[in-house]
Short mmCIF file of C-alpha atoms and ligand atoms in Angstrom, two decimals:
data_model
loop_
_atom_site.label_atom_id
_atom_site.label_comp_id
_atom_site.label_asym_id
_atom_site.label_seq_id
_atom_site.Cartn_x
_atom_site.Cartn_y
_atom_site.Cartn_z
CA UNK A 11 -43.11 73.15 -193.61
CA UNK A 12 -39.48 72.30 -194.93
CA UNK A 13 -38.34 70.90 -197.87
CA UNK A 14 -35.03 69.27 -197.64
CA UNK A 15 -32.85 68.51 -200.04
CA UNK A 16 -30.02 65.94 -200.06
CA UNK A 17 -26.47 66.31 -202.21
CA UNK A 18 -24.65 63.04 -203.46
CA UNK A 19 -22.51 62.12 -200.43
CA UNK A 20 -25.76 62.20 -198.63
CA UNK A 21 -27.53 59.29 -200.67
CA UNK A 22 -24.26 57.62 -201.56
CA UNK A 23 -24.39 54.14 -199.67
CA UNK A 24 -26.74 52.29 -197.08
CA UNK A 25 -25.22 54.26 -194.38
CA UNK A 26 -25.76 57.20 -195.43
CA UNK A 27 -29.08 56.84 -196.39
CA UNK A 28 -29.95 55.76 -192.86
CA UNK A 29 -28.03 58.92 -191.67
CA UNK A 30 -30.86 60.76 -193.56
CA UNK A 31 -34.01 58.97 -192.73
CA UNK A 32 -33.09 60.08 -189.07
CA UNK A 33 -32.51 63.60 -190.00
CA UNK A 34 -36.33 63.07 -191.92
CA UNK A 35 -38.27 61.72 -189.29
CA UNK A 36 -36.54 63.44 -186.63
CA UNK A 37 -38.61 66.72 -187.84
CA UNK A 38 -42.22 66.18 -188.79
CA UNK A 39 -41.65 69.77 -190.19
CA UNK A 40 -39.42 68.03 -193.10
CA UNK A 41 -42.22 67.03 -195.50
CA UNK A 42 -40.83 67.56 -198.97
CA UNK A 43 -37.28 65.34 -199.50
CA UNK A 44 -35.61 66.36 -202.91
CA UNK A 45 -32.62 64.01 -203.61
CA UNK A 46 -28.99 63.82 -205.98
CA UNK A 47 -28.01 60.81 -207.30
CA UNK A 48 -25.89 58.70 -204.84
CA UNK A 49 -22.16 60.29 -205.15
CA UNK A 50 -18.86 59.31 -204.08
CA UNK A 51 -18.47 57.19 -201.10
CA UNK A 52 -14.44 57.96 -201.30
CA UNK A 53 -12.26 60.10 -202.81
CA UNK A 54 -11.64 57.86 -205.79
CA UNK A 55 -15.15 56.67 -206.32
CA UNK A 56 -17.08 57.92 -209.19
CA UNK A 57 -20.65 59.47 -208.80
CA UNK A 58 -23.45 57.51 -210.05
CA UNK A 59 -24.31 60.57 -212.90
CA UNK A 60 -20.49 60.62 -213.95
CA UNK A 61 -21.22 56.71 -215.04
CA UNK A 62 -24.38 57.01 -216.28
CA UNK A 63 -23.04 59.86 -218.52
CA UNK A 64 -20.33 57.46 -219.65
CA UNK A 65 -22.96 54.73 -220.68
CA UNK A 66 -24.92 57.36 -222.92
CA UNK A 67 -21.65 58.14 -224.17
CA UNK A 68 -20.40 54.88 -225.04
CA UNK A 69 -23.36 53.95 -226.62
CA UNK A 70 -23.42 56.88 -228.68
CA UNK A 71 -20.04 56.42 -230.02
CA UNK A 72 -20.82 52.53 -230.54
CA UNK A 73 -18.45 51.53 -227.96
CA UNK A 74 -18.48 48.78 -225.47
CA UNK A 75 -20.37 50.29 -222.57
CA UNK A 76 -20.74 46.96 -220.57
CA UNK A 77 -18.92 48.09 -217.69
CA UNK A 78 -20.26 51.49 -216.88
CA UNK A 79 -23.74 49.45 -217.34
CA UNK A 80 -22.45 46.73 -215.10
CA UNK A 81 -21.02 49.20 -212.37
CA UNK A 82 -24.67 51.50 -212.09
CA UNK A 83 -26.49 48.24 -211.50
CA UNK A 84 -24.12 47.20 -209.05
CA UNK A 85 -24.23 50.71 -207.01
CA UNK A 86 -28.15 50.90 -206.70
CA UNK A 87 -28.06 46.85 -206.09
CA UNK A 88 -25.61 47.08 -202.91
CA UNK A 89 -27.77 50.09 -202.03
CA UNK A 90 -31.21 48.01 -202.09
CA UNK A 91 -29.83 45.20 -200.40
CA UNK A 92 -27.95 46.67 -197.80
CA UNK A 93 -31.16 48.62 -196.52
CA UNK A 94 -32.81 45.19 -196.88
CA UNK A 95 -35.73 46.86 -198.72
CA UNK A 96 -37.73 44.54 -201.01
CA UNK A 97 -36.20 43.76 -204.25
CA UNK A 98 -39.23 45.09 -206.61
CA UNK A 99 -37.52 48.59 -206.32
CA UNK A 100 -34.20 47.65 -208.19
CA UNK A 101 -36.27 46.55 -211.04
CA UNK A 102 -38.03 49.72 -211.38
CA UNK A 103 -34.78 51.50 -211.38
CA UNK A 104 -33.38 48.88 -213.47
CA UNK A 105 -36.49 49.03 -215.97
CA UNK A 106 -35.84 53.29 -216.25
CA UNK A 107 -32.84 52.94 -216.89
CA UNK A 108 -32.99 50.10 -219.60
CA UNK A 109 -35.60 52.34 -221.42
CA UNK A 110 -32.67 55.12 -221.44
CA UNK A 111 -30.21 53.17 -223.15
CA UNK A 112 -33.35 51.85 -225.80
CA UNK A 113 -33.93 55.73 -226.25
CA UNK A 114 -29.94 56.55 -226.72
CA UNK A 115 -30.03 52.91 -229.24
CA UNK A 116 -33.08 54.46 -231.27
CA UNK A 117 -31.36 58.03 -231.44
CA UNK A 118 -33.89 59.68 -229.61
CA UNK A 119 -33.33 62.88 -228.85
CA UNK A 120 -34.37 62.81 -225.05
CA UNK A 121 -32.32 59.95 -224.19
CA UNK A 122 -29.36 61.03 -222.70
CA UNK A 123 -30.96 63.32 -220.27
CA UNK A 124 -33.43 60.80 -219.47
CA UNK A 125 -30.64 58.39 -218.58
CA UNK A 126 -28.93 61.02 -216.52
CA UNK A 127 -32.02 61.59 -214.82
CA UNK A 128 -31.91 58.10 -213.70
CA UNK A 129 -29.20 58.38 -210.34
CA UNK A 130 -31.87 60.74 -208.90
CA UNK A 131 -35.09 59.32 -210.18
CA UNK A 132 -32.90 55.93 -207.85
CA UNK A 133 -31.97 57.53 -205.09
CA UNK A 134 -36.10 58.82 -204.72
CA UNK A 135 -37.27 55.30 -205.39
CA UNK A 136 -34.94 53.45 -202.91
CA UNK A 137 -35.63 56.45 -200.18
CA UNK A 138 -39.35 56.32 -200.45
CA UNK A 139 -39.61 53.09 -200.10
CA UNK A 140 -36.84 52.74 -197.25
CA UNK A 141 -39.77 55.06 -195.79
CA UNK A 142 -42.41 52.83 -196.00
CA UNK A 143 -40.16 49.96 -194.96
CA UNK A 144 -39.47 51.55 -191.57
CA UNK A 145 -43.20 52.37 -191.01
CA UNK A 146 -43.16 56.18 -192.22
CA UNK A 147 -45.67 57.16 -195.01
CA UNK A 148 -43.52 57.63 -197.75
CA UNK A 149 -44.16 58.63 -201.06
CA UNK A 150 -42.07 58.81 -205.11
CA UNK A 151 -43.39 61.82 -206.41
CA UNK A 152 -41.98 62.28 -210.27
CA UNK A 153 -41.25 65.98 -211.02
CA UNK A 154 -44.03 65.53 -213.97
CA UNK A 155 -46.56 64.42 -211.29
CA UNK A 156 -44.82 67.29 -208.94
CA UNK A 157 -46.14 69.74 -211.68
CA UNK A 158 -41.72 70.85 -212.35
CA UNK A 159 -42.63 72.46 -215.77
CA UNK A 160 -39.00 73.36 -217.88
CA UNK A 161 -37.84 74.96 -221.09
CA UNK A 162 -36.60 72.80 -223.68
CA UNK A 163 -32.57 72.87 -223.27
CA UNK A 164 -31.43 69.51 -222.93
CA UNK A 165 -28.49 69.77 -219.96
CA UNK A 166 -29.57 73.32 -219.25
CA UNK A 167 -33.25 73.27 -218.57
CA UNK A 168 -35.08 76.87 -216.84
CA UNK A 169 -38.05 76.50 -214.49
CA UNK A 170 -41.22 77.97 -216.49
CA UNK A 171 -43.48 79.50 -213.74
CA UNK A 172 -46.26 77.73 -214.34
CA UNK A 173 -44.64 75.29 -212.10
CA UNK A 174 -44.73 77.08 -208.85
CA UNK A 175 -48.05 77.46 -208.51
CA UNK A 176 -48.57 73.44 -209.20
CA UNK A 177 -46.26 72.64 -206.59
CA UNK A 178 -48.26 74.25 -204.71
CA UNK A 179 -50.80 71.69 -204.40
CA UNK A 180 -47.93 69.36 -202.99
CA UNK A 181 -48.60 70.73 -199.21
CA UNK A 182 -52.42 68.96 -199.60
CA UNK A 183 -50.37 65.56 -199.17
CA UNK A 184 -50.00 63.79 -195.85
CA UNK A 185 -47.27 61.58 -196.75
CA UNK A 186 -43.58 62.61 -196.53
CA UNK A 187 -42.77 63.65 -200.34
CA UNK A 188 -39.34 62.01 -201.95
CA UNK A 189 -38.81 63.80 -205.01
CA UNK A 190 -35.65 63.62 -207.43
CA UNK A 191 -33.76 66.37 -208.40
CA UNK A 192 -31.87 67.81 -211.94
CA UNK A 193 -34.89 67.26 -213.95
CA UNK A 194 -38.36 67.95 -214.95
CA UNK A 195 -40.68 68.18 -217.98
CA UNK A 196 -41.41 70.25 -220.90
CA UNK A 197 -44.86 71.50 -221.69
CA UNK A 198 -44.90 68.50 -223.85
CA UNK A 199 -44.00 66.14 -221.44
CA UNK A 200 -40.46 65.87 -222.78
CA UNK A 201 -37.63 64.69 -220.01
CA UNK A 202 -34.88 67.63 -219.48
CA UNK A 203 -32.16 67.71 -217.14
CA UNK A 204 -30.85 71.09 -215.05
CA UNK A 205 -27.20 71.65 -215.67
CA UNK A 206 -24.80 69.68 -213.02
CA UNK A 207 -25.13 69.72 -209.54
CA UNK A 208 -28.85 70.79 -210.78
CA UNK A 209 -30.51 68.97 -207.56
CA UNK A 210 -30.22 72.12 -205.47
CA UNK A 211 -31.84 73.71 -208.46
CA UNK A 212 -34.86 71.39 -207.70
CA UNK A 213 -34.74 71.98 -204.13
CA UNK A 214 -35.25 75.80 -204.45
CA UNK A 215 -37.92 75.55 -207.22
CA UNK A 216 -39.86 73.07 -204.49
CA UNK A 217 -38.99 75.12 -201.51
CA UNK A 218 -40.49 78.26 -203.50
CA UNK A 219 -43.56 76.63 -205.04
CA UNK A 220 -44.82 75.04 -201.93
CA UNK A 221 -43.64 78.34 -200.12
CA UNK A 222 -41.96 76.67 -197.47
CA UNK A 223 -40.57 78.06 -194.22
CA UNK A 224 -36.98 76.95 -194.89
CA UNK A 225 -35.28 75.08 -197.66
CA UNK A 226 -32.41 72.82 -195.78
CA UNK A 227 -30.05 72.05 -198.32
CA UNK A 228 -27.63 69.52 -196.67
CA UNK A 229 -24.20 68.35 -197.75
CA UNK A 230 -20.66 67.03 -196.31
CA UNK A 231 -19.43 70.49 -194.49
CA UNK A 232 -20.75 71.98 -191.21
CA UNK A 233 -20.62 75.67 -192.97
CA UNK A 234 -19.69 77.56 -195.53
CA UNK A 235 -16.67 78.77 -195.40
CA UNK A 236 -15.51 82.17 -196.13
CA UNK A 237 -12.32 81.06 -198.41
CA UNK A 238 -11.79 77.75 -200.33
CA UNK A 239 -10.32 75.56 -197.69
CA UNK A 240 -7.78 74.04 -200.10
CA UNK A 241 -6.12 77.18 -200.24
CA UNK A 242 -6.16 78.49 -196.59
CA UNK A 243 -5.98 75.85 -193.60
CA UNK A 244 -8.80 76.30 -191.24
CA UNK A 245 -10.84 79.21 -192.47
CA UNK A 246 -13.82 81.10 -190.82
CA UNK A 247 -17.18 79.62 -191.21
CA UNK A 248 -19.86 81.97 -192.38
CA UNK A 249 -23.28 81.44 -189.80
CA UNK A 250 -25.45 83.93 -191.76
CA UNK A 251 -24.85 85.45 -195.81
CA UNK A 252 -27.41 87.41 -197.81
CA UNK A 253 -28.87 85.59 -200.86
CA UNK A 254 -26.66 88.16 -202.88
CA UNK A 255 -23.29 87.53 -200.90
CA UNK A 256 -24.07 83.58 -201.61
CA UNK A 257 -24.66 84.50 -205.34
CA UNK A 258 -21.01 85.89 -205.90
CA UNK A 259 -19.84 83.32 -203.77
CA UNK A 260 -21.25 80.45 -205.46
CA UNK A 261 -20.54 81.94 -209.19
CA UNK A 262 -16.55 81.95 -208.39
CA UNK A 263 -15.62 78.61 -206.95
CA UNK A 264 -18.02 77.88 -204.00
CA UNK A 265 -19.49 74.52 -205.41
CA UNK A 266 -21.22 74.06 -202.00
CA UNK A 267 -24.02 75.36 -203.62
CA UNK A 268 -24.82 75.91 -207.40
CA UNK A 269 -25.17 79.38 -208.04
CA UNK A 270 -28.89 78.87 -210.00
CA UNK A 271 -30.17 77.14 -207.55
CA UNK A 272 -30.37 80.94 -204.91
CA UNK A 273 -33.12 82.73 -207.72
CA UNK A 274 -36.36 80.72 -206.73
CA UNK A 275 -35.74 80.94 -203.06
CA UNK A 276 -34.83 84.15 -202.94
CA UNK A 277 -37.87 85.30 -204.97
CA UNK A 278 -40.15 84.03 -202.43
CA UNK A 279 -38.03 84.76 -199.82
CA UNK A 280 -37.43 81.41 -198.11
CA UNK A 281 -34.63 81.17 -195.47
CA UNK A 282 -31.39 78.53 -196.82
CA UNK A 283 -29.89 76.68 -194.37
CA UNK A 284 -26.67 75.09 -195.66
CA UNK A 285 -26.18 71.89 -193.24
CA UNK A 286 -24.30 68.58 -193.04
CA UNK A 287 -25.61 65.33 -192.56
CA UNK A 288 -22.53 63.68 -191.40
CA UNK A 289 -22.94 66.37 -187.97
CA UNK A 290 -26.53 67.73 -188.37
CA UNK A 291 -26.72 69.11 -185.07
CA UNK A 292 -23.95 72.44 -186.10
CA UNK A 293 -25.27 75.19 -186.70
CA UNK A 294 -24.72 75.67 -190.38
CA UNK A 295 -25.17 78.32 -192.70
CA UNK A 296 -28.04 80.37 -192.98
CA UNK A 297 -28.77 82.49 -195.91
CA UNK A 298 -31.29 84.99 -195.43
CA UNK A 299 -32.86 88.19 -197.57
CA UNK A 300 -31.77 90.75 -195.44
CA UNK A 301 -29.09 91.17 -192.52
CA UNK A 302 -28.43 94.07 -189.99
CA UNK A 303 -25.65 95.45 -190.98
CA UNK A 304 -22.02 93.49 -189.56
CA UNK A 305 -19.10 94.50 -188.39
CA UNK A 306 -17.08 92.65 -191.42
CA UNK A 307 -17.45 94.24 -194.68
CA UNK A 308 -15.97 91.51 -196.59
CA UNK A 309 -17.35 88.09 -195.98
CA UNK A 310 -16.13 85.98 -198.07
CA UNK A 311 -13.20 85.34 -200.70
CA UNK A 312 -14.03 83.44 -203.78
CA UNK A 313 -11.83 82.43 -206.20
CA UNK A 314 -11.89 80.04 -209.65
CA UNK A 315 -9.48 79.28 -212.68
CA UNK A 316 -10.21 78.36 -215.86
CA UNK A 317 -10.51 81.76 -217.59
CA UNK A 318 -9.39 83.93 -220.59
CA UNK A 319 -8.81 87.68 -221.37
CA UNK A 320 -10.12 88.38 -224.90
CA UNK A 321 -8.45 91.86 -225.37
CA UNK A 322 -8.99 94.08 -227.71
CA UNK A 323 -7.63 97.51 -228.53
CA UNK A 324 -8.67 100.53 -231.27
CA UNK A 325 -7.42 103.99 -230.67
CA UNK A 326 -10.74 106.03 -230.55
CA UNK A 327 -13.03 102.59 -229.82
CA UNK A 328 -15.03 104.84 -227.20
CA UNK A 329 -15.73 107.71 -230.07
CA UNK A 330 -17.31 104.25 -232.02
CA UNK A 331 -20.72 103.97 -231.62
CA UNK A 332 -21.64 99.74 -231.95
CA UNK A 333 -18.11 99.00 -231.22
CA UNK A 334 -19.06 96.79 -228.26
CA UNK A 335 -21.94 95.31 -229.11
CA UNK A 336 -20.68 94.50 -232.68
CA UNK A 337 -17.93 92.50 -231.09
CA UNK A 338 -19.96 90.87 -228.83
CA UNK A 339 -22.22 90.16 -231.56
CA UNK A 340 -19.34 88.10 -233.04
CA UNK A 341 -19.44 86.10 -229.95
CA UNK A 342 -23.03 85.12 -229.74
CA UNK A 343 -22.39 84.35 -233.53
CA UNK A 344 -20.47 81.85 -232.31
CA UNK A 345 -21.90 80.79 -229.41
CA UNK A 346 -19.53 81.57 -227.03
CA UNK A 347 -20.86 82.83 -223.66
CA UNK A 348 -18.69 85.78 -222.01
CA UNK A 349 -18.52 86.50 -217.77
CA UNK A 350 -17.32 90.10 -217.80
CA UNK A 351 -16.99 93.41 -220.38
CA UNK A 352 -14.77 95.48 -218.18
CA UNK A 353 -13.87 98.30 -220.99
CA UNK A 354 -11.36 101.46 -221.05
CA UNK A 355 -11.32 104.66 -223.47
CA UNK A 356 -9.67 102.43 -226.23
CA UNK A 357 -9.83 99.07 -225.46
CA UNK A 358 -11.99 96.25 -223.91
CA UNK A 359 -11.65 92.98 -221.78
CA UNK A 360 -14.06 90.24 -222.50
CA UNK A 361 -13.67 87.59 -219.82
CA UNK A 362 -14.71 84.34 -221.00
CA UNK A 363 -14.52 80.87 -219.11
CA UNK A 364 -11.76 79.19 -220.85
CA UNK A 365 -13.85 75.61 -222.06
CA UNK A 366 -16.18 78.12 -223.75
CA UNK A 367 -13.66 79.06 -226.53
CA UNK A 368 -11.82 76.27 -227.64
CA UNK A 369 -8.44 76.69 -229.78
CA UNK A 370 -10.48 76.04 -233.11
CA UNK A 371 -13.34 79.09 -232.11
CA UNK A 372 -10.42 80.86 -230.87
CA UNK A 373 -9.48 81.34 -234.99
CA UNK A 374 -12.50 81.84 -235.79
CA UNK A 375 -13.34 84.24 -233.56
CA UNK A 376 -9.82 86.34 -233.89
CA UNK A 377 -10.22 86.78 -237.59
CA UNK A 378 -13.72 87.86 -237.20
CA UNK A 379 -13.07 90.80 -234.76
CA UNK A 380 -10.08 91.64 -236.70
CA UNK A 381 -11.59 91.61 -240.71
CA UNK A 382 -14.96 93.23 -238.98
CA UNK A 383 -13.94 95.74 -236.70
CA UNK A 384 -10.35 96.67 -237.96
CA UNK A 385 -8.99 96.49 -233.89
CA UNK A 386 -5.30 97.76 -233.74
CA UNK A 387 -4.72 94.97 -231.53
CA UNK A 388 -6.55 91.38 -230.48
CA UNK A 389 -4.77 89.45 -228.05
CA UNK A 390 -5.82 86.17 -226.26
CA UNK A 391 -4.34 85.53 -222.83
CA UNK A 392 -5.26 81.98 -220.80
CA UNK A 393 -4.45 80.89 -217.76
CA UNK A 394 -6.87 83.72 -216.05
CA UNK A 395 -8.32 83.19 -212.64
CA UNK A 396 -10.92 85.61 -210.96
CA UNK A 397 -10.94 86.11 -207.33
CA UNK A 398 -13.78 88.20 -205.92
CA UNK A 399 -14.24 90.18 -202.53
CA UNK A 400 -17.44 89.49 -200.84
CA UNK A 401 -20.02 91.89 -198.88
CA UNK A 402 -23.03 93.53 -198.95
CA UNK A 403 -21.81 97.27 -197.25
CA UNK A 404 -18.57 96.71 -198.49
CA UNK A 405 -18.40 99.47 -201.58
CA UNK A 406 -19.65 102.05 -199.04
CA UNK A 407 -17.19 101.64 -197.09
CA UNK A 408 -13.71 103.67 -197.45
CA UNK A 409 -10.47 101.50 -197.95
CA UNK A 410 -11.45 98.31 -198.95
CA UNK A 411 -10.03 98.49 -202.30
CA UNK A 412 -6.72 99.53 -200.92
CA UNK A 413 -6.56 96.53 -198.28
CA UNK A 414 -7.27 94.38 -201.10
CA UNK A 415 -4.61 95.78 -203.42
CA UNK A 416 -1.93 95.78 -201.06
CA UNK A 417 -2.99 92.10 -200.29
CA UNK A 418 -2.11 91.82 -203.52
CA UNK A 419 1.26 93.70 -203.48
CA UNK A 420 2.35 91.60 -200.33
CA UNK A 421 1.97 88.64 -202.08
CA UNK A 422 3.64 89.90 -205.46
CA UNK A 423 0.68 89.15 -207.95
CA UNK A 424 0.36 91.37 -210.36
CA UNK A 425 -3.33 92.34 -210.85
CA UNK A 426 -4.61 91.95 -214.59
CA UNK A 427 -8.19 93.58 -214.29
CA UNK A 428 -10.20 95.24 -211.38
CA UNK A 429 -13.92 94.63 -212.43
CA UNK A 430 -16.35 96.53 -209.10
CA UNK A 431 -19.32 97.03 -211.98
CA UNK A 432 -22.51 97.70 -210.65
CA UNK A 433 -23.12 94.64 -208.26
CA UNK A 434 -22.83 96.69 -204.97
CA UNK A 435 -21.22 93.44 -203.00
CA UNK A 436 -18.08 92.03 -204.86
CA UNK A 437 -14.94 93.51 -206.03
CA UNK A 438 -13.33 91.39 -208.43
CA UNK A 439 -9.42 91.11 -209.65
CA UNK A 440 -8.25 88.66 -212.43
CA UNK A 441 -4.71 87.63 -211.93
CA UNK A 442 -2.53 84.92 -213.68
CA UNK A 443 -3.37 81.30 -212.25
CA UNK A 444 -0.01 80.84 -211.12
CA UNK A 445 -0.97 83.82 -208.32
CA UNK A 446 -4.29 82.48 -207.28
CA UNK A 447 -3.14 81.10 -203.74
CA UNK A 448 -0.59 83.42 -202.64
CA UNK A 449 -3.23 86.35 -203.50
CA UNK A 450 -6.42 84.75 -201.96
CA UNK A 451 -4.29 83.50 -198.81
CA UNK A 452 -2.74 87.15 -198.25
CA UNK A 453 -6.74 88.12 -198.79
CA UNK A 454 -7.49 86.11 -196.08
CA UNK A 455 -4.77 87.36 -193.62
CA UNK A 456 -5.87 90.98 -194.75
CA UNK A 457 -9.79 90.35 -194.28
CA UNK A 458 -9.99 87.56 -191.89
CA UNK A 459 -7.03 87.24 -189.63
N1 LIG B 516 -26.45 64.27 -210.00
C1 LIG B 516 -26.30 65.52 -210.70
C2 LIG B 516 -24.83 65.84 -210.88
O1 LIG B 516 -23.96 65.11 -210.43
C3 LIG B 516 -27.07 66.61 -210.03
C4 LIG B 516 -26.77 66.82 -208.57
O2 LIG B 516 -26.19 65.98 -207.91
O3 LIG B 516 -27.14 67.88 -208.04
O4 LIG B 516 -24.53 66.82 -211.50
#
């Protein structure tokens, strides 16, 4: 059995969705369909959960919200018509999401991720019953009727396992299973959304809990590729990755797949194949437990912006007992989620993702660590980006720190911080943002070419 999960580009017209009925019923194997929300048909189009955020938005602020309203109709309308399905399924979706924006109205607190669970809970309706239309037996199955149990954090939900061993019961069907993605239900039967690009968090929780024999997660690329092709023209695809190479990958900058979405698979062990529905006869990617061991110690090259060095200095911090977890204390004080501790004999780096300390925490936060732990310095730099070496074998083998670092010389970027920690299969460097392509592309020749 496979479940299959389609991304927004996949579901994001008439065309499309005929593109993956065929790739469906071309497999009797493909039993279990988890779906996105239909997504941009061109570059300058705007995904159906971008404008359904918008509405919730505008009608929390009181604002006219007419034309987001107008323009989600109208997407899911063109879709129903042009597969020539009967007309009773817009008014379902129509009727969910009007109950959304009533929630939203009446200030209830499960409103706005009910309405953004509306572009998937679409997509499932329209697909299931494009199904049935052609002759297949196809069926809506609601995560709550799926058994997708969650914690309660609107925008941020967590699987509770309970839930796999409901799904479970999902291989007893006959039909062929459409289920929508980035949500599912509290205990109490409360509507909570995954965070963004949470579908492929569905797909893995499905793939686990009806322990299927691979979990096809396709998308718009033949393959991952082993560098972000906006920085280097042409790059290597990857056939085969560990879960734990795909982990790093996906944390820095490879938004082919979200990086939550590896844990349930991986648990159970399911095979990931990474495949594109605009070409699904290539290959792909596959991403498997274990691998013999490769010629290629690094993999991959990740690499993502957006990041700050909180630094902080205190001549004889390591004789200190409590230093660092008073000043990360101050943090979770104040919400603020860090990425990385690296730390010296008198000073530490915390590594933060830049939209996670705002200028106004930033205060807050700088007094604090300099009234409570009387630092000798506290500095704040922006305009960080990471950029991580990828592959499992790599840290036993001699010399790939010094390729890397003289990748970096070549190029003339200063390195900021060298983080290897304890994950045996990434190295990572944080550099100024201005040096992110010039480093990863002299990476690439050093690695790759
Ligand atoms: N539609 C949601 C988003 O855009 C979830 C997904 O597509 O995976 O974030």
């Amino acid at each position: 059995m496979k479940v299959v999960k389609f991304g927004g580009s996949s579901v994001a017209s008439a065309d499309q969705i005929k593109k993956i009925t065929k790739i469906i019923t071309s497999d009797e194997e493909r039993r279990v369909i988890v779906v996105s929300a239909p997504g941009k048909r061109f570059s300058e189009d705007v995904k159906v959960t971008d404008l359904l955020i918008q509405l919730g938005e505008s009608l929390q602020a009181g604002i006219d919200h007419q034309e987001a309203y107008r323009q989600i109709i109208s997407r899911f309308g063109g879709i129903v018509s042009d597969l020539g399905i009967d007309s009773s399924v817009m008014e379902t979706v129509k009727n969910k999401i009007d109950q959304s924006v009533e929630l939203i109205r009446s200030n209830d607190s499960t409103g706005m991720d009910s309405l953004k669970s509306c572009g998937e809970d679409g997509s499932a309706l329209i697909i299931s019953a494009y199904l049935s239309h052609l002759g297949y037996k196809g069926a809506y199955v609601n995560p709550k009727e799926a058994g997708i149990l969650v914690r309660d954090q609107p925008g941020g939900a967590l699987v509770l396992d309970e839930s796999f061993e409901r799904l479970y019961q999902l291989r007893e069907r006959e039909e062929t299973l459409v289920i929508p993605g980035f949500f599912g239900f509290t205990p109490d039967e409360k509507l909570v959304t995954f965070s963004r690009g949470g579908s492929d968090i569905t797909g893995s929780i499905v793939a686990a809990g009806v322990k299927a024999d691979l979990y096809e997660n396709f998308t718009d690329v033949d393959s991952v590729f082993c560098v972000n092709p906006m920085l280097v023209d042409n790059p290597r695809p990857m056939t085969t990755l560990t879960y734990r190479e795909m982990r790093e990958l996906s944390y820095a900058g490879f938004s082919v797949f979200h990086d939550e979405a590896l844990i349930p698979a991986f648990k159970e062990k399911i095979p990931v194949c990474i495949k594109n529905t605009n070409n699904p006869s290539a290959p792909g990617t596959m991403i498997v437990a274990e691998l013999p061991e490769r010629e290629d110690h690094v993999v991959g090259i990740a690499s993502d912006e957006g990041f700050l060095n909180l630094y902080v200095s205190k001549y004889l911090m390591n004789r200190e007992i409590g230093f660092g977890r008073r000043l990360l204390q101050i943090l979770e004080d104040e919400g603020v989620s860090f990425e990385h501790a690296p730390s010296g004999i008198d000073d530490m780096s915390v590594i933060i993702r830049d939209h996670h300390l705002p200028k106004d925490k930033e205060q807050v936060v700088v007094r604090r660590i300099k009234d409570e732990l009387q630092v000798d310095m506290v500095l704040i730099e922006r305009d960080m980006a990471m950029i991580m070496i990828v592959g499992e074998g790599m840290n036993q083998t001699v010399g790939i720190a010094s390729s890397a670092t003289s990748a970096f010389h070549k190029a003339g970027v200063n390195i900021e911080m060298i983080n290897q920690g304890s994950s045996e299969v990434s190295m990572m460097f944080g550099v100024k943002s201005e040096g992110l392509a010039s480093a990863v592309q002299s990476l690439y020749k050093t690695f790759f070419e």
